[in-house]
Short mmCIF file of C-alpha atoms in Angstrom, two decimals:
data_model
loop_
_atom_site.label_atom_id
_atom_site.label_comp_id
_atom_site.label_asym_id
_atom_site.label_seq_id
_atom_site.Cartn_x
_atom_site.Cartn_y
_atom_site.Cartn_z
CA UNK A 1 1.61 -1.40 14.49
CA UNK A 2 1.45 -1.13 10.67
CA UNK A 3 0.05 2.22 10.80
CA UNK A 4 3.37 3.50 11.89
CA UNK A 5 5.06 2.34 8.76
CA UNK A 6 4.98 4.00 5.15
CA UNK A 7 1.66 2.86 3.43
CA UNK A 8 0.36 1.57 6.93
CA UNK A 9 -1.92 -1.50 7.10
CA UNK A 10 -2.99 -1.34 3.43
CA UNK A 11 0.72 -2.20 2.57
CA UNK A 12 1.68 -4.21 5.76
CA UNK A 13 0.38 -7.15 7.73
CA UNK A 14 1.65 -8.23 10.93
CA UNK A 15 2.55 -12.16 10.95
CA UNK A 16 4.76 -12.69 14.13
CA UNK A 17 6.61 -11.17 17.07
CA UNK A 18 10.21 -11.68 17.70
CA UNK A 19 11.17 -10.75 21.08
CA UNK A 20 8.22 -8.11 21.29
CA UNK A 21 9.06 -6.58 17.87
CA UNK A 22 6.62 -7.03 15.05
CA UNK A 23 7.37 -8.99 11.89
CA UNK A 24 5.65 -7.65 8.84
CA UNK A 25 4.54 -9.05 5.58
CA UNK A 26 4.53 -6.58 2.68
CA UNK A 27 1.00 -7.53 1.07
CA UNK A 28 1.99 -6.83 -2.62
CA UNK A 29 5.35 -8.70 -2.77
CA UNK A 30 5.05 -11.37 0.28
CA UNK A 31 8.63 -10.15 1.56
CA UNK A 32 8.94 -10.47 5.18
CA UNK A 33 10.36 -7.42 7.02
CA UNK A 34 11.35 -6.64 10.62
CA UNK A 35 12.96 -4.36 12.95
CA UNK A 36 16.73 -6.07 12.87
CA UNK A 37 17.98 -4.44 15.93
CA UNK A 38 16.42 -6.38 18.65
CA UNK A 39 18.32 -4.26 21.19
CA UNK A 40 15.54 -1.43 20.67
CA UNK A 41 12.09 -1.02 21.00
CA UNK A 42 10.65 -1.20 17.55
CA UNK A 43 8.55 2.03 17.85
CA UNK A 44 11.46 3.83 19.08
CA UNK A 45 13.19 3.44 15.79
CA UNK A 46 11.27 6.47 13.99
CA UNK A 47 13.56 6.79 11.26
CA UNK A 48 13.13 3.17 10.53
CA UNK A 49 17.14 2.58 10.49
CA UNK A 50 16.78 -0.93 11.53
CA UNK A 51 13.60 -1.87 9.46
CA UNK A 52 14.90 -4.36 6.93
CA UNK A 53 13.89 -7.54 4.70
CA UNK A 54 14.46 -10.48 6.71
CA UNK A 55 13.12 -12.89 3.92
CA UNK A 56 11.75 -13.25 0.48
CA UNK A 57 8.53 -14.94 1.75
CA UNK A 58 6.78 -16.55 4.97
CA UNK A 59 8.35 -19.81 4.03
CA UNK A 60 11.89 -18.30 3.99
CA UNK A 61 11.05 -16.54 7.24
CA UNK A 62 10.15 -19.88 8.91
CA UNK A 63 13.28 -21.55 7.25
CA UNK A 64 15.80 -19.18 8.47
CA UNK A 65 14.46 -17.56 11.73
CA UNK A 66 12.44 -20.45 13.17
CA UNK A 67 14.27 -23.50 11.86
CA UNK A 68 17.53 -22.36 10.69
CA UNK A 69 20.66 -20.29 11.48
CA UNK A 70 18.74 -16.97 12.23
CA UNK A 71 17.47 -18.68 15.33
CA UNK A 72 20.79 -19.29 16.55
CA UNK A 73 22.11 -15.70 15.46
CA UNK A 74 19.02 -13.81 17.09
CA UNK A 75 16.92 -15.70 19.29
CA UNK A 76 18.91 -18.43 21.06
CA UNK A 77 19.37 -17.95 24.89
CA UNK A 78 22.44 -20.23 24.79
CA UNK A 79 23.19 -23.98 25.11
CA UNK A 80 20.34 -24.54 27.60
CA UNK A 81 17.76 -23.34 24.97
CA UNK A 82 15.20 -26.02 24.70
CA UNK A 83 14.55 -25.03 20.95
CA UNK A 84 17.86 -25.00 19.92
CA UNK A 85 18.44 -28.60 21.52
CA UNK A 86 15.57 -29.69 19.52
CA UNK A 87 16.85 -28.21 16.45
CA UNK A 88 20.17 -29.83 17.01
CA UNK A 89 19.01 -33.31 17.68
CA UNK A 90 16.73 -33.07 14.48
CA UNK A 91 19.78 -32.86 12.13
#
Protein backbone atom coordinates (compact mmCIF):
# COMPACT_ATOMS: atom_id res chain seq x y z
CA UNK A 1 0.00 0.00 0.00
CA UNK A 2 2.77 2.43 0.85
CA UNK A 3 4.35 1.88 -2.55
CA UNK A 4 1.55 3.97 -4.09
CA UNK A 5 2.54 7.05 -2.06
CA UNK A 6 5.39 9.49 -2.71
CA UNK A 7 8.48 7.98 -1.08
CA UNK A 8 6.92 4.51 -0.97
CA UNK A 9 7.58 2.04 1.83
CA UNK A 10 10.84 3.78 2.65
CA UNK A 11 8.84 6.79 3.82
CA UNK A 12 5.54 5.23 4.98
CA UNK A 13 4.45 2.33 7.19
CA UNK A 14 0.88 1.01 7.37
CA UNK A 15 -0.24 0.77 11.02
CA UNK A 16 -4.01 0.41 10.86
CA UNK A 17 -7.06 0.06 8.68
CA UNK A 18 -10.10 2.32 8.96
CA UNK A 19 -13.08 1.02 6.99
CA UNK A 20 -10.72 -0.72 4.55
CA UNK A 21 -8.62 2.42 4.11
CA UNK A 22 -5.01 2.23 5.32
CA UNK A 23 -3.58 4.46 8.03
CA UNK A 24 0.09 5.32 7.58
CA UNK A 25 2.88 6.55 9.81
CA UNK A 26 5.50 8.72 8.19
CA UNK A 27 8.68 7.06 9.38
CA UNK A 28 10.76 10.25 9.69
CA UNK A 29 8.23 12.28 11.69
CA UNK A 30 5.93 9.76 13.38
CA UNK A 31 2.92 11.64 11.99
CA UNK A 32 -0.20 9.60 11.22
CA UNK A 33 -1.85 10.07 7.83
CA UNK A 34 -4.94 8.62 6.19
CA UNK A 35 -7.38 9.03 3.34
CA UNK A 36 -9.93 11.21 5.10
CA UNK A 37 -12.74 10.72 2.58
CA UNK A 38 -14.02 7.38 3.80
CA UNK A 39 -16.67 7.37 1.07
CA UNK A 40 -14.08 6.50 -1.59
CA UNK A 41 -11.77 3.55 -1.95
CA UNK A 42 -8.30 4.83 -1.04
CA UNK A 43 -6.48 3.53 -4.10
CA UNK A 44 -8.88 5.34 -6.45
CA UNK A 45 -7.75 8.70 -5.02
CA UNK A 46 -4.94 8.91 -7.55
CA UNK A 47 -4.25 12.61 -6.99
CA UNK A 48 -4.19 12.04 -3.19
CA UNK A 49 -6.84 14.73 -2.66
CA UNK A 50 -8.08 13.19 0.57
CA UNK A 51 -4.68 12.09 1.89
CA UNK A 52 -4.31 14.13 5.06
CA UNK A 53 -2.56 14.22 8.41
CA UNK A 54 -4.72 12.70 11.11
CA UNK A 55 -2.48 13.06 14.17
CA UNK A 56 0.98 14.15 15.22
CA UNK A 57 1.82 10.65 16.45
CA UNK A 58 0.38 7.19 17.10
CA UNK A 59 -0.73 8.13 20.63
CA UNK A 60 -2.66 11.09 19.20
CA UNK A 61 -4.26 8.79 16.63
CA UNK A 62 -5.44 6.45 19.36
CA UNK A 63 -6.67 9.31 21.56
CA UNK A 64 -8.54 10.98 18.69
CA UNK A 65 -9.88 8.22 16.45
CA UNK A 66 -10.18 5.22 18.75
CA UNK A 67 -10.96 6.76 22.13
CA UNK A 68 -12.16 10.25 21.31
CA UNK A 69 -14.27 12.52 19.13
CA UNK A 70 -12.85 11.18 15.87
CA UNK A 71 -14.56 7.87 16.51
CA UNK A 72 -17.96 9.53 16.83
CA UNK A 73 -17.33 11.73 13.80
CA UNK A 74 -15.94 9.11 11.41
CA UNK A 75 -16.61 5.57 12.57
CA UNK A 76 -19.63 5.27 14.82
CA UNK A 77 -22.59 3.41 13.36
CA UNK A 78 -25.05 5.23 15.62
CA UNK A 79 -26.64 4.90 19.00
CA UNK A 80 -26.55 1.08 18.92
CA UNK A 81 -22.78 1.04 18.33
CA UNK A 82 -21.26 -1.09 21.13
CA UNK A 83 -17.91 0.76 21.09
CA UNK A 84 -19.68 4.13 21.28
CA UNK A 85 -21.66 2.81 24.24
CA UNK A 86 -18.46 1.64 25.94
CA UNK A 87 -16.85 5.04 25.38
CA UNK A 88 -19.92 6.81 26.76
CA UNK A 89 -20.08 4.71 29.92
CA UNK A 90 -16.37 5.10 30.64
CA UNK A 91 -16.56 8.89 31.00
